[in-house]
Short mmCIF file of C-alpha atoms in Angstrom, two decimals:
data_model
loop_
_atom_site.label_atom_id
_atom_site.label_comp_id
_atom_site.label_asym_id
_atom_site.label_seq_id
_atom_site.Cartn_x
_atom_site.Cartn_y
_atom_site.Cartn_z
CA UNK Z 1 -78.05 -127.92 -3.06
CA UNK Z 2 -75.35 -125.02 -3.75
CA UNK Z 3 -72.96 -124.06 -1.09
CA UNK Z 4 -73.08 -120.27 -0.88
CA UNK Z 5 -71.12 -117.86 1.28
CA UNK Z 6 -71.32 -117.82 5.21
CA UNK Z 7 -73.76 -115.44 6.61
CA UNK Z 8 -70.86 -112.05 6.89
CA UNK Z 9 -68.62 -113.33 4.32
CA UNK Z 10 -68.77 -111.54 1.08
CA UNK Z 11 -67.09 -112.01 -1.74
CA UNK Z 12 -65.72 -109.14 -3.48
CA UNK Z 13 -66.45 -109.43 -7.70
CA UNK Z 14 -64.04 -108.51 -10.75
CA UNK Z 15 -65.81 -105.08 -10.78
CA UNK Z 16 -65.70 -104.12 -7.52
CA UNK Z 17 -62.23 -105.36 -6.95
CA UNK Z 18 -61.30 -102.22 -9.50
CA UNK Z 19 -62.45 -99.73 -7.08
CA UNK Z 20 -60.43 -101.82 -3.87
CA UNK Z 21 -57.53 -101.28 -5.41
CA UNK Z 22 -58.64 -97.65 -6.34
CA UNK Z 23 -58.73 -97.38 -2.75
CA UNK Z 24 -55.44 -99.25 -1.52
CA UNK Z 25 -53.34 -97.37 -4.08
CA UNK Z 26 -54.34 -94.19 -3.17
CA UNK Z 27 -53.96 -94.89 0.37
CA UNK Z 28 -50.28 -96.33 0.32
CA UNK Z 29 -49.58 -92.87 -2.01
CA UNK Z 30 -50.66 -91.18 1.40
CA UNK Z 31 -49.32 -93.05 3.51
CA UNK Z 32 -45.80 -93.10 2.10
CA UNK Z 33 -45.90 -89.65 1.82
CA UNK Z 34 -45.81 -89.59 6.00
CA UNK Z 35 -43.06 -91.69 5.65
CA UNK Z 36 -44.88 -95.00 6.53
CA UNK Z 37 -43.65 -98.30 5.82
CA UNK Z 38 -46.03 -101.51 4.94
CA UNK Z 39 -45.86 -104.36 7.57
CA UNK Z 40 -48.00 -107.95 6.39
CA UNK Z 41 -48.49 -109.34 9.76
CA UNK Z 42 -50.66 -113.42 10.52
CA UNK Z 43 -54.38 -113.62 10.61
CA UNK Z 44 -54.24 -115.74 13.59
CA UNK Z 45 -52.28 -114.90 16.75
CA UNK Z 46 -52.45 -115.93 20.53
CA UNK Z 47 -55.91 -115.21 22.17
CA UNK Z 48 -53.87 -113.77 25.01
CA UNK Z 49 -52.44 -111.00 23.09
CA UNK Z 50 -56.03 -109.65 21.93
CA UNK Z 51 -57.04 -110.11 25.75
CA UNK Z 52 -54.15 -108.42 27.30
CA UNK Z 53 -54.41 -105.67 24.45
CA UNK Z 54 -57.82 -104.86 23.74
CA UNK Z 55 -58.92 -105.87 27.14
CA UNK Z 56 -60.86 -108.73 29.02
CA UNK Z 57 -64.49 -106.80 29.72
CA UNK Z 58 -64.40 -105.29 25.82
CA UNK Z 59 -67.92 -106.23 23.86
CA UNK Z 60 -64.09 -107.80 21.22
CA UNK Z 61 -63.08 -109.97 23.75
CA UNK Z 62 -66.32 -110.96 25.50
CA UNK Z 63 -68.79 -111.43 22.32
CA UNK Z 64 -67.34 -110.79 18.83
CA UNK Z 65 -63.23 -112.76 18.57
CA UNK Z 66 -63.45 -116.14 16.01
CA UNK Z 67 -61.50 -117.85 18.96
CA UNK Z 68 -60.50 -121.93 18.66
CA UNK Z 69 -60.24 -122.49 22.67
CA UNK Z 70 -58.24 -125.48 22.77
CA UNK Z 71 -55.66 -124.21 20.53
CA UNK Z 72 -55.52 -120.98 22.44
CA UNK Z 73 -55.54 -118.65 19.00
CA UNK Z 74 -57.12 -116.18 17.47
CA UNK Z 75 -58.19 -114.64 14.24
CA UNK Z 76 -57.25 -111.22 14.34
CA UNK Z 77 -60.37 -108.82 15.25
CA UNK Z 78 -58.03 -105.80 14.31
CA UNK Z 79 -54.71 -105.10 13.73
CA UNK Z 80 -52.78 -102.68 16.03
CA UNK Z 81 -52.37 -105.38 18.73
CA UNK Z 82 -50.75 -108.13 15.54
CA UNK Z 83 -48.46 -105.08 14.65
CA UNK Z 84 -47.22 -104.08 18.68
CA UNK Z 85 -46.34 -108.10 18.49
CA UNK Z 86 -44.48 -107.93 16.00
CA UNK Z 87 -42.80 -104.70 16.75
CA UNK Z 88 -41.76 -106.19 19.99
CA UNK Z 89 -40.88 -109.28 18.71
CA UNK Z 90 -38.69 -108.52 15.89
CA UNK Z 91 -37.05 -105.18 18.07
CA UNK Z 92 -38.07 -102.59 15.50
CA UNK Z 93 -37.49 -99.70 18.22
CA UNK Z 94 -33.59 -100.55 17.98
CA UNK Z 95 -33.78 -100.07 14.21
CA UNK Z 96 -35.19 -96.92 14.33
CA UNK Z 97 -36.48 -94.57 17.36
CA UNK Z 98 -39.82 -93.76 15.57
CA UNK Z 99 -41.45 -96.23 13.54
CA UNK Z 100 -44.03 -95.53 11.03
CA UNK Z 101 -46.16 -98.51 10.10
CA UNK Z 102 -49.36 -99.22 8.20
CA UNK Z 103 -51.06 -102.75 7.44
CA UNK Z 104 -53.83 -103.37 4.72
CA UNK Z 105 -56.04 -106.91 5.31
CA UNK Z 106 -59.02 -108.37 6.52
CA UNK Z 107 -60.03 -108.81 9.98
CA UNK Z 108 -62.78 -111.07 11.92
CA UNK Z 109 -65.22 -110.29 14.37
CA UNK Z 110 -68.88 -112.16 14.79
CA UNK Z 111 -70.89 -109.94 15.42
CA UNK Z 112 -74.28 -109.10 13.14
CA UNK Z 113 -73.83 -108.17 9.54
CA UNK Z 114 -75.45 -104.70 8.43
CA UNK Z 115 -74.74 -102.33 6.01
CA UNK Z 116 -70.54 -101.20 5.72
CA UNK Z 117 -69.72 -104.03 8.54
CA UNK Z 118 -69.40 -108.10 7.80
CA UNK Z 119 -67.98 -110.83 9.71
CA UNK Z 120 -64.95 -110.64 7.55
CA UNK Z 121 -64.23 -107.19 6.82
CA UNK Z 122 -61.20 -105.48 5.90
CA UNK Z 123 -59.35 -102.17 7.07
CA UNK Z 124 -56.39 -100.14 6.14
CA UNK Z 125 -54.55 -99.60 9.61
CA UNK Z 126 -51.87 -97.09 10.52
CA UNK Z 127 -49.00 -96.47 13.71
CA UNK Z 128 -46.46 -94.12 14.56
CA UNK Z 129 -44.47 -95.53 17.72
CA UNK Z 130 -41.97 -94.01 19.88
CA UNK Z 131 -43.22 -90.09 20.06
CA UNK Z 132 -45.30 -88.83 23.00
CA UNK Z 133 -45.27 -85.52 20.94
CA UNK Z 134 -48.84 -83.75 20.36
CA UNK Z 135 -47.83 -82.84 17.06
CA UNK Z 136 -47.43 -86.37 15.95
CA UNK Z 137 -50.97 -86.60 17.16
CA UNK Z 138 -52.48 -83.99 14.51
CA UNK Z 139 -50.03 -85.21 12.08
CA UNK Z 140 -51.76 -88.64 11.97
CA UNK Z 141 -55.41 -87.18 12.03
CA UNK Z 142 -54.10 -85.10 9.32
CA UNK Z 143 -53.02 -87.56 7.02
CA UNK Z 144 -56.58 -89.32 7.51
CA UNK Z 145 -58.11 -86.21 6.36
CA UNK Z 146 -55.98 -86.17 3.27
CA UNK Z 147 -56.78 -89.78 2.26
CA UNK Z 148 -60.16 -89.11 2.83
CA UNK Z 149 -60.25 -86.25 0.27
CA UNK Z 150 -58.32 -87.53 -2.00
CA UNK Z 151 -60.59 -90.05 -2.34
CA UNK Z 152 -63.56 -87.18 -2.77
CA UNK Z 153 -65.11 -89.01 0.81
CA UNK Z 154 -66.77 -86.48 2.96
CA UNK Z 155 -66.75 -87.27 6.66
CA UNK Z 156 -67.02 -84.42 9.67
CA UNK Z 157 -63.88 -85.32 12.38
CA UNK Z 158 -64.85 -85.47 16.14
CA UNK Z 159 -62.16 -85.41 18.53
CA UNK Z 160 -61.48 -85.94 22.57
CA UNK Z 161 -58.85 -86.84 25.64
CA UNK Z 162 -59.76 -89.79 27.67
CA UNK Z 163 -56.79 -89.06 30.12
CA UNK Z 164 -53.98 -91.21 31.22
CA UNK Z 165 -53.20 -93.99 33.79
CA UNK Z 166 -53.20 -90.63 36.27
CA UNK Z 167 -56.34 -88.96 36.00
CA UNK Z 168 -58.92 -91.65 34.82
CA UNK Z 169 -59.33 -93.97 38.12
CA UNK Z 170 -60.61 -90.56 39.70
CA UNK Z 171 -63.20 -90.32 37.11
CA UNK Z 172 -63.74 -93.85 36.96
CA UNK Z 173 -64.69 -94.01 40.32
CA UNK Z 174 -66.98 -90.65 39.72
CA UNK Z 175 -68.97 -92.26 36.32
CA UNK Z 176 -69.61 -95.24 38.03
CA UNK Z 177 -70.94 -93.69 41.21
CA UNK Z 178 -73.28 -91.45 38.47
CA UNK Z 179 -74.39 -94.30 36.96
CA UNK Z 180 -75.48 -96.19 40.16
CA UNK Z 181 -77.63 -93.63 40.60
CA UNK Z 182 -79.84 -93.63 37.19
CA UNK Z 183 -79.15 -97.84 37.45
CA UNK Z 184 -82.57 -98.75 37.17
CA UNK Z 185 -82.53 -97.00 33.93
CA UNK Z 186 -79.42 -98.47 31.61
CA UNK Z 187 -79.89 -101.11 29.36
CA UNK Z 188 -78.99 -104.90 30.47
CA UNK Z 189 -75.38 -104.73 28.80
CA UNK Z 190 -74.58 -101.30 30.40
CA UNK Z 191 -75.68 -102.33 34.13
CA UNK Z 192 -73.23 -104.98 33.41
CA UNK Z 193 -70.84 -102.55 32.14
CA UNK Z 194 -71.30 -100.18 35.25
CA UNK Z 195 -68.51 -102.41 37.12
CA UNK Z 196 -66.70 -103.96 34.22
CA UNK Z 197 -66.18 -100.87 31.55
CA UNK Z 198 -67.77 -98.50 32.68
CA UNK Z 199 -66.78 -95.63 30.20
CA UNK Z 200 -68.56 -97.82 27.29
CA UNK Z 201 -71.63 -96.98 28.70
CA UNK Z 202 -70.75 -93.48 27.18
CA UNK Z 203 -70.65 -94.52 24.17
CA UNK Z 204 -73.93 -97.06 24.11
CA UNK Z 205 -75.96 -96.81 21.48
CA UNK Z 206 -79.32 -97.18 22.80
CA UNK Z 207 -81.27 -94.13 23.37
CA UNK Z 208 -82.75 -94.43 26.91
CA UNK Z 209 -78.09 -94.85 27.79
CA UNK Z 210 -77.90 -91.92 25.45
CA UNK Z 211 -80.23 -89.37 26.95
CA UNK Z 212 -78.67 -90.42 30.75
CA UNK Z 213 -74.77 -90.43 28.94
CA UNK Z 214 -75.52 -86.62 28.40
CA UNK Z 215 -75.74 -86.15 32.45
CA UNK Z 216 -72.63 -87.82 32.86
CA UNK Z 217 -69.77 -86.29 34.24
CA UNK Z 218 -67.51 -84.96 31.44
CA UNK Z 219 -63.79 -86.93 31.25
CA UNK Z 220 -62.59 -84.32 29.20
CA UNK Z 221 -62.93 -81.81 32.00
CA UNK Z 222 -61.21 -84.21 34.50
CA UNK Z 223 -58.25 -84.86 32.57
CA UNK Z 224 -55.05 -83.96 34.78
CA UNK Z 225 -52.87 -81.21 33.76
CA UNK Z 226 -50.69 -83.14 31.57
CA UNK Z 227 -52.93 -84.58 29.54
CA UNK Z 228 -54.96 -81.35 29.34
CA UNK Z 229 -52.25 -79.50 27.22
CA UNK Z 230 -50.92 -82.20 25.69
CA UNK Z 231 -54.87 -82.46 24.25
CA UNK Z 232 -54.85 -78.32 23.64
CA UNK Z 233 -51.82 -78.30 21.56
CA UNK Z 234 -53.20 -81.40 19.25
CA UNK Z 235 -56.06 -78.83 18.76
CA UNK Z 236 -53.54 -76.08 18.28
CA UNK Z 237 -51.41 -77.79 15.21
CA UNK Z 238 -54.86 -79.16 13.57
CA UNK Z 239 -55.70 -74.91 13.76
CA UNK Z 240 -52.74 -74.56 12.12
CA UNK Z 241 -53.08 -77.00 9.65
CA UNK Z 242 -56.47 -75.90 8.71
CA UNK Z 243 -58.57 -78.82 9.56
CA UNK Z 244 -62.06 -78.68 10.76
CA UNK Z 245 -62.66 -80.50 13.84
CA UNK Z 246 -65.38 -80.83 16.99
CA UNK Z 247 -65.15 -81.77 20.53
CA UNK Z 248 -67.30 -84.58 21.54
CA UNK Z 249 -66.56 -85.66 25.38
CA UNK Z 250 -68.56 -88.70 25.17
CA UNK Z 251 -65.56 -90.05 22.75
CA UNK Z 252 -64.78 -92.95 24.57
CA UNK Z 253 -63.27 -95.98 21.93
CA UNK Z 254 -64.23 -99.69 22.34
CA UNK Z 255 -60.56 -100.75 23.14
CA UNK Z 256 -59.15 -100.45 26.69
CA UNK Z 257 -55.85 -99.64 25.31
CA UNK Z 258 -56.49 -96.16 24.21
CA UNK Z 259 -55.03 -92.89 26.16
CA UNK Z 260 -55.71 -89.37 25.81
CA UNK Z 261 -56.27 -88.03 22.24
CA UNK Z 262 -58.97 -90.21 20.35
CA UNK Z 263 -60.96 -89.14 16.90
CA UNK Z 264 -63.19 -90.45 14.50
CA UNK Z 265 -64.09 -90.02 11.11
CA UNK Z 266 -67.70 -90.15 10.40
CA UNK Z 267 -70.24 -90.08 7.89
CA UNK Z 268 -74.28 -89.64 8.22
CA UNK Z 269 -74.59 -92.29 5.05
CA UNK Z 270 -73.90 -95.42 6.66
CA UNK Z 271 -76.99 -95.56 8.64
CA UNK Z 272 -75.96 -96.78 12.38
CA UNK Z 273 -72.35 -97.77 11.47
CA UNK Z 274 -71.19 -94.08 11.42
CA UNK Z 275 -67.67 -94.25 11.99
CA UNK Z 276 -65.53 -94.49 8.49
CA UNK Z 277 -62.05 -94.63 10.52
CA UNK Z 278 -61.44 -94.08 13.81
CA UNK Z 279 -58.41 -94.20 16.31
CA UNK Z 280 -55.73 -92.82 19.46
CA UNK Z 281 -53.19 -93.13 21.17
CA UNK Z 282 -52.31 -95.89 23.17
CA UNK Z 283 -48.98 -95.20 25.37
CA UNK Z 284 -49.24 -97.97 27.79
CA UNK Z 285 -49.84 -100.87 24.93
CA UNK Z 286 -46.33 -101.61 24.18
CA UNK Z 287 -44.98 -102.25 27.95
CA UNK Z 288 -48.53 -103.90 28.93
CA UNK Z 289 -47.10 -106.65 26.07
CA UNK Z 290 -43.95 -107.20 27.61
CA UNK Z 291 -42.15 -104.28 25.12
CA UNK Z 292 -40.10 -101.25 25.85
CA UNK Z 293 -42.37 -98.54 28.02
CA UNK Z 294 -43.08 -96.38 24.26
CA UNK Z 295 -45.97 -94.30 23.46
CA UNK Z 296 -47.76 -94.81 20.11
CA UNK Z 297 -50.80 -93.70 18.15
CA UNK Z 298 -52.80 -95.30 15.07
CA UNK Z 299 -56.35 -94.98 13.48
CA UNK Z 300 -57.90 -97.80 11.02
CA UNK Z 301 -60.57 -97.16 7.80
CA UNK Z 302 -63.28 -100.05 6.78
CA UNK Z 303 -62.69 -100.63 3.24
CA UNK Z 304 -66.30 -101.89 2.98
CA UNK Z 305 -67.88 -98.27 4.32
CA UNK Z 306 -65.16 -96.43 2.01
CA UNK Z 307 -66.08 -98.16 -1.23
CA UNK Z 308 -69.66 -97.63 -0.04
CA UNK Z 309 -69.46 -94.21 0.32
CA UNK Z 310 -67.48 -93.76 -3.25
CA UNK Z 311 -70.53 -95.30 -4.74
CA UNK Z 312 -73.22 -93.32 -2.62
CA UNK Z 313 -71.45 -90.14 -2.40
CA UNK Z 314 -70.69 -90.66 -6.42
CA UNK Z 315 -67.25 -90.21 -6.61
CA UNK Z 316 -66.81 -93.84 -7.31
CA UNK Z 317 -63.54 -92.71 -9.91
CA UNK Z 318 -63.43 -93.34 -13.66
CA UNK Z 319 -61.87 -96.57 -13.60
CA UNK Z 320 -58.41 -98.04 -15.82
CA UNK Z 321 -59.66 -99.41 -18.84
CA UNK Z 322 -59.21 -103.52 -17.62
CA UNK Z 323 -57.21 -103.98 -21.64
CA UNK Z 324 -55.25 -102.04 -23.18
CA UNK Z 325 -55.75 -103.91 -26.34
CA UNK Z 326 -58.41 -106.79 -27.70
CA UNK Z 327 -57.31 -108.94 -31.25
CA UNK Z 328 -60.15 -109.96 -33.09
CA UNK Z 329 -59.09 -112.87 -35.17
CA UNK Z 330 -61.00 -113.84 -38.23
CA UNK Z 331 -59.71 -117.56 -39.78
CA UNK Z 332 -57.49 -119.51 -38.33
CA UNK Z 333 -54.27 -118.21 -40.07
CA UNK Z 334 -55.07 -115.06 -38.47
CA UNK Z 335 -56.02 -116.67 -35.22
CA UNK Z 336 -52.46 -118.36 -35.28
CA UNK Z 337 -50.50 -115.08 -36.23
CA UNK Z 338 -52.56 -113.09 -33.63
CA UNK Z 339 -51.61 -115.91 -30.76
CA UNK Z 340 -48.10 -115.15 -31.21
CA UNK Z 341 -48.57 -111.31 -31.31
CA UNK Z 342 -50.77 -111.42 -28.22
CA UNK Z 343 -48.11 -112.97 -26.04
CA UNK Z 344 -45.13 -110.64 -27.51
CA UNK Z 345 -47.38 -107.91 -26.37
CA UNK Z 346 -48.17 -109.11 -22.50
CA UNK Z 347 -44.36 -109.68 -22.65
CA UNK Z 348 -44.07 -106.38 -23.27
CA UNK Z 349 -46.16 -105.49 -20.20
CA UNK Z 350 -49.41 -104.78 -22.57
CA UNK Z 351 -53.31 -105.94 -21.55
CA UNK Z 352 -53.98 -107.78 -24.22
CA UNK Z 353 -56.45 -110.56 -24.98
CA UNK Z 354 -57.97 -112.24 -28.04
CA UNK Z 355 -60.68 -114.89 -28.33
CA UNK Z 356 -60.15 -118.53 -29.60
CA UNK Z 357 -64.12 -119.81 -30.36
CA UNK Z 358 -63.66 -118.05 -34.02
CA UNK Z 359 -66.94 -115.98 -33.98
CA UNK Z 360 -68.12 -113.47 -35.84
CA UNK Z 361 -66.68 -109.87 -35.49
CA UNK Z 362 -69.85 -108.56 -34.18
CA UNK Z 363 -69.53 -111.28 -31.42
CA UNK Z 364 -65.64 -110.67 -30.70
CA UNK Z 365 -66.31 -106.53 -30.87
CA UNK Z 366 -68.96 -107.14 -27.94
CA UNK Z 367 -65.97 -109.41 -26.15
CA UNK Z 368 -63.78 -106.60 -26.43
CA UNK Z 369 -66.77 -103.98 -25.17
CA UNK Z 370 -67.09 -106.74 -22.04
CA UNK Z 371 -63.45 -106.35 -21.61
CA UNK Z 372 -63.46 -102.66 -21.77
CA UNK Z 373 -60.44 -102.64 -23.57
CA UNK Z 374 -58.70 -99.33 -24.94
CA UNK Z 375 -58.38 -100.73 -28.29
CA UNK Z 376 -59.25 -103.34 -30.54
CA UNK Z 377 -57.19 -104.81 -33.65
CA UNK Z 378 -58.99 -106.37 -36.66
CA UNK Z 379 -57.47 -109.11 -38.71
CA UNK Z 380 -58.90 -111.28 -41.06
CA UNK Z 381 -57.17 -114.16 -43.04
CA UNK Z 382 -57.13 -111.75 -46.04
CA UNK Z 383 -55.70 -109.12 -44.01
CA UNK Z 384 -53.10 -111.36 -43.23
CA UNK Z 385 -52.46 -111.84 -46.79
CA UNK Z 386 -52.54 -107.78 -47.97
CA UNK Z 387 -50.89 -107.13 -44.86
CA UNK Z 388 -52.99 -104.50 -43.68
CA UNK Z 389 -54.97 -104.84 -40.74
CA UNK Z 390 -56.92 -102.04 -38.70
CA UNK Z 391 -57.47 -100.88 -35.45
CA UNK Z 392 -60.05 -98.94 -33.35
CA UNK Z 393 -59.87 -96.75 -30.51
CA UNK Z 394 -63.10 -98.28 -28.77
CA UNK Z 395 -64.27 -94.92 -27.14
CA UNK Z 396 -63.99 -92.49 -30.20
CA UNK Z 397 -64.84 -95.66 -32.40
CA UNK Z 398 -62.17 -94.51 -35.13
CA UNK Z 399 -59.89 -96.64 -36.87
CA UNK Z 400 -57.45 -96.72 -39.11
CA UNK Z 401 -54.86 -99.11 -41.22
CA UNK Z 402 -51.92 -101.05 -39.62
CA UNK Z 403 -49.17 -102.61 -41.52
CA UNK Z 404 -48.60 -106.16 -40.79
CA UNK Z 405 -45.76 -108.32 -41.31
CA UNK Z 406 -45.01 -112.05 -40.47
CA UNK Z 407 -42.17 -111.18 -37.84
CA UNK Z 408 -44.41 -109.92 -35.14
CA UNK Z 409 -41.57 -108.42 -33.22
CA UNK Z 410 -42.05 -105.06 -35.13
CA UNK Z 411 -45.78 -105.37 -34.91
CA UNK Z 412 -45.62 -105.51 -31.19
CA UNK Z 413 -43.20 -102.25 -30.57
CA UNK Z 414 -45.83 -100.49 -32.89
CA UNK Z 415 -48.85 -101.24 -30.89
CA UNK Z 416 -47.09 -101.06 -27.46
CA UNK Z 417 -46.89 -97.23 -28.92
CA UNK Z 418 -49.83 -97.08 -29.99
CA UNK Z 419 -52.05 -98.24 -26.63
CA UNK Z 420 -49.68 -96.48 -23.84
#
């Protein structure tokens, strides 16, 4: 019997893996461009920190976190709560007032697999600590929007406030007294979520909690003072900056650390998993973990739903050809001159690969198709002995001669030249 993959596991092939890194490269080129800095922080951390953080009655903490109960740890569900840690732990706030952090990995949650979502599934995750300022806010969304057209992904942005500490037990108190009164009508997780969370049942996704949601009192109009122009000039700078945004009031975020501004990202080609990236601010986090009282903000992108959308949307990108050069060696004299040449060339930082079996050139020019390389280089034992071999550019299909000579130093500096 084989052993395959657990059920929301994938693995990720050779020819998808191009596009990943499609992905991940263009995003650090954004990223760095806010002045972010990569962190790498532990797939498995303290349950308690994903508890405290993300909160106790979440559908994370209650349902979905790949927990090991005796050992009291973790693996990570997502990655703003690892980063915080580590921010606190290592005192990056004396380093520098305003940190600028992004993370790239996969992250764990059991929960049922469907199309853009596993079990394992990865996500490119960004923070800015240490500024309550609105502008920071639309800053951030911002430089979402301009990874997401860089990559050629189009999404539609929905923005809200969910208040503060201040002004949200008011309306707590007010949702939950709305939604004693249609009761009888919510699903079995949202009666439950009445008294636990009750500002998730805003954001349920059955349609019966949908249609009542619509009725509910609107958190966006509640919002105190504070938060209500901190929230106006976000929308002011994103005016400014030309971005095209909408207000959605039932906003609400599955984490209980968010605060005030929240957004998402999403797409209408994912089927129910519409969100490609999604985040907010979360002022209280850092002191609720035992840190300095500083505000922060971050959003996180699937990788899975933005490689899906590259393909569906077709914009996957013309890919790096995966060799710069193939040597097809025909006899062994030529098979031992081109194993030398083939290593002086990776040393050189060239692609290059060449096949030992001693087949046919038909059979070595469909190797060198397979690896999609750039170019290929043909010698034969008698080219060896003329000194002359050729080469072909593999997408015009032209060649021409190539001098040879036994030191392959020479050789090598040429075709470096040659397949840059």
């Amino acid at each position: 019997m084989k052993i395959q993959a657990i059920n929301g596991f994938k693995d990720i092939l050779p020819e998808n893996v191009l596009l990943w890194q499609h992905i991940e490269k263009k995003a650090r080129e954004v990223f760095q461009r806010f002045g972010l800095r990569e962190i790498r922080i532990p797939i498995l951390e303290k349950t308690e920190l994903f508890v405290r953080s993300i909160g106790e009655a979440t559908d994370v903490v209650e349902k979905e976190m790949y927990t090991f109960p005796e050992a009291g740890l973790t693996m990570r569900p997502e990655a703003t709560a690892g980063i915080m840690r580590a921010f606190i732990e290592h005192g990056l706030h004396v380093q520098q007032p305003i940190q600028r952090l992004y993370a790239i990995g996969p992250m764990f949650r059991h929960e049922r697999p469907q199309k853009g979502r596993q079990r394992q599934f990865h996500q490119l995750d960004t923070e800015i600590i240490g500024s309550v300022d609105p502008q920071i806010d639309a800053e951030l969304i911002s430089m979402g929007q301009m990874l997401l057209d860089e990559l050629g992904i189009t999404t539609s942005l929905e923005i809200n406030s969910i208040g503060c500490s201040q002004c949200r037990p008011p309306y707590r108190q007010k949702l939950v007294s709305f939604l004693e009164s249609r009761h009888d009508d919510l699903c079995e997780d949202c009666k439950r979520r009445t008294y636990t969370n009750p500002l998730r049942v805003l954001d349920c996704k059955k349609s019966t909690c949908r249609e009542i949601a619509k009725d509910a009192p609107s958190l966006l109009e509640e919002v105190c003072d504070n938060c209500k122009g901190h929230f106006n000039q976000v929308q002011a700078s994103l005016d400014r900056m030309g971005i095209t945004y909408t207000l959605n009031r039932f906003m609400v975020r599955g984490l209980d650390y968010y605060t005030q501004t929240t957004f998402e990202f999403l797409t209408d080609d994912l089927g129910a998993q519409s969100a490609v990236g999604a985040g907010g601010r979360y002022d209280g986090l850092i002191e609720q973990l035992g840190g300095p009282a500083l505000p922060g903000i971050g959003f996180a992108m699937g990788m899975e739903r933005l490689a899906l959308l590259l393909e569906q949307q077709n914009n996957r990108p013309h890919m790096d050809s995966e060799m710069d050069l193939f040597l097809a060696a025909l006899g062994p004299q030529s098979m031992d001159y081109c194993e030398t040449l083939v290593h002086k060339l990776r040393k050189k930082g060239i692609r290059a690969a060449m096949d030992y079996s001693g087949r046919s050139l038909k059979a070595q020019m469909k190797q060198a198709n397979r690896f999609k390389a750039s170019f290929t280089l043909i010698i034969g034992d008698n080219e060896l002995l003329e000194q002359t071999g050729i080469i072909r550019n593999m997408s015009t299909q032209e060649q021409q001669p190539i001098g040879l000579d036994t030191n392959t130093d020479q050789l090598s500096n040429v075709l470096a030249e040659i397949v840059r």
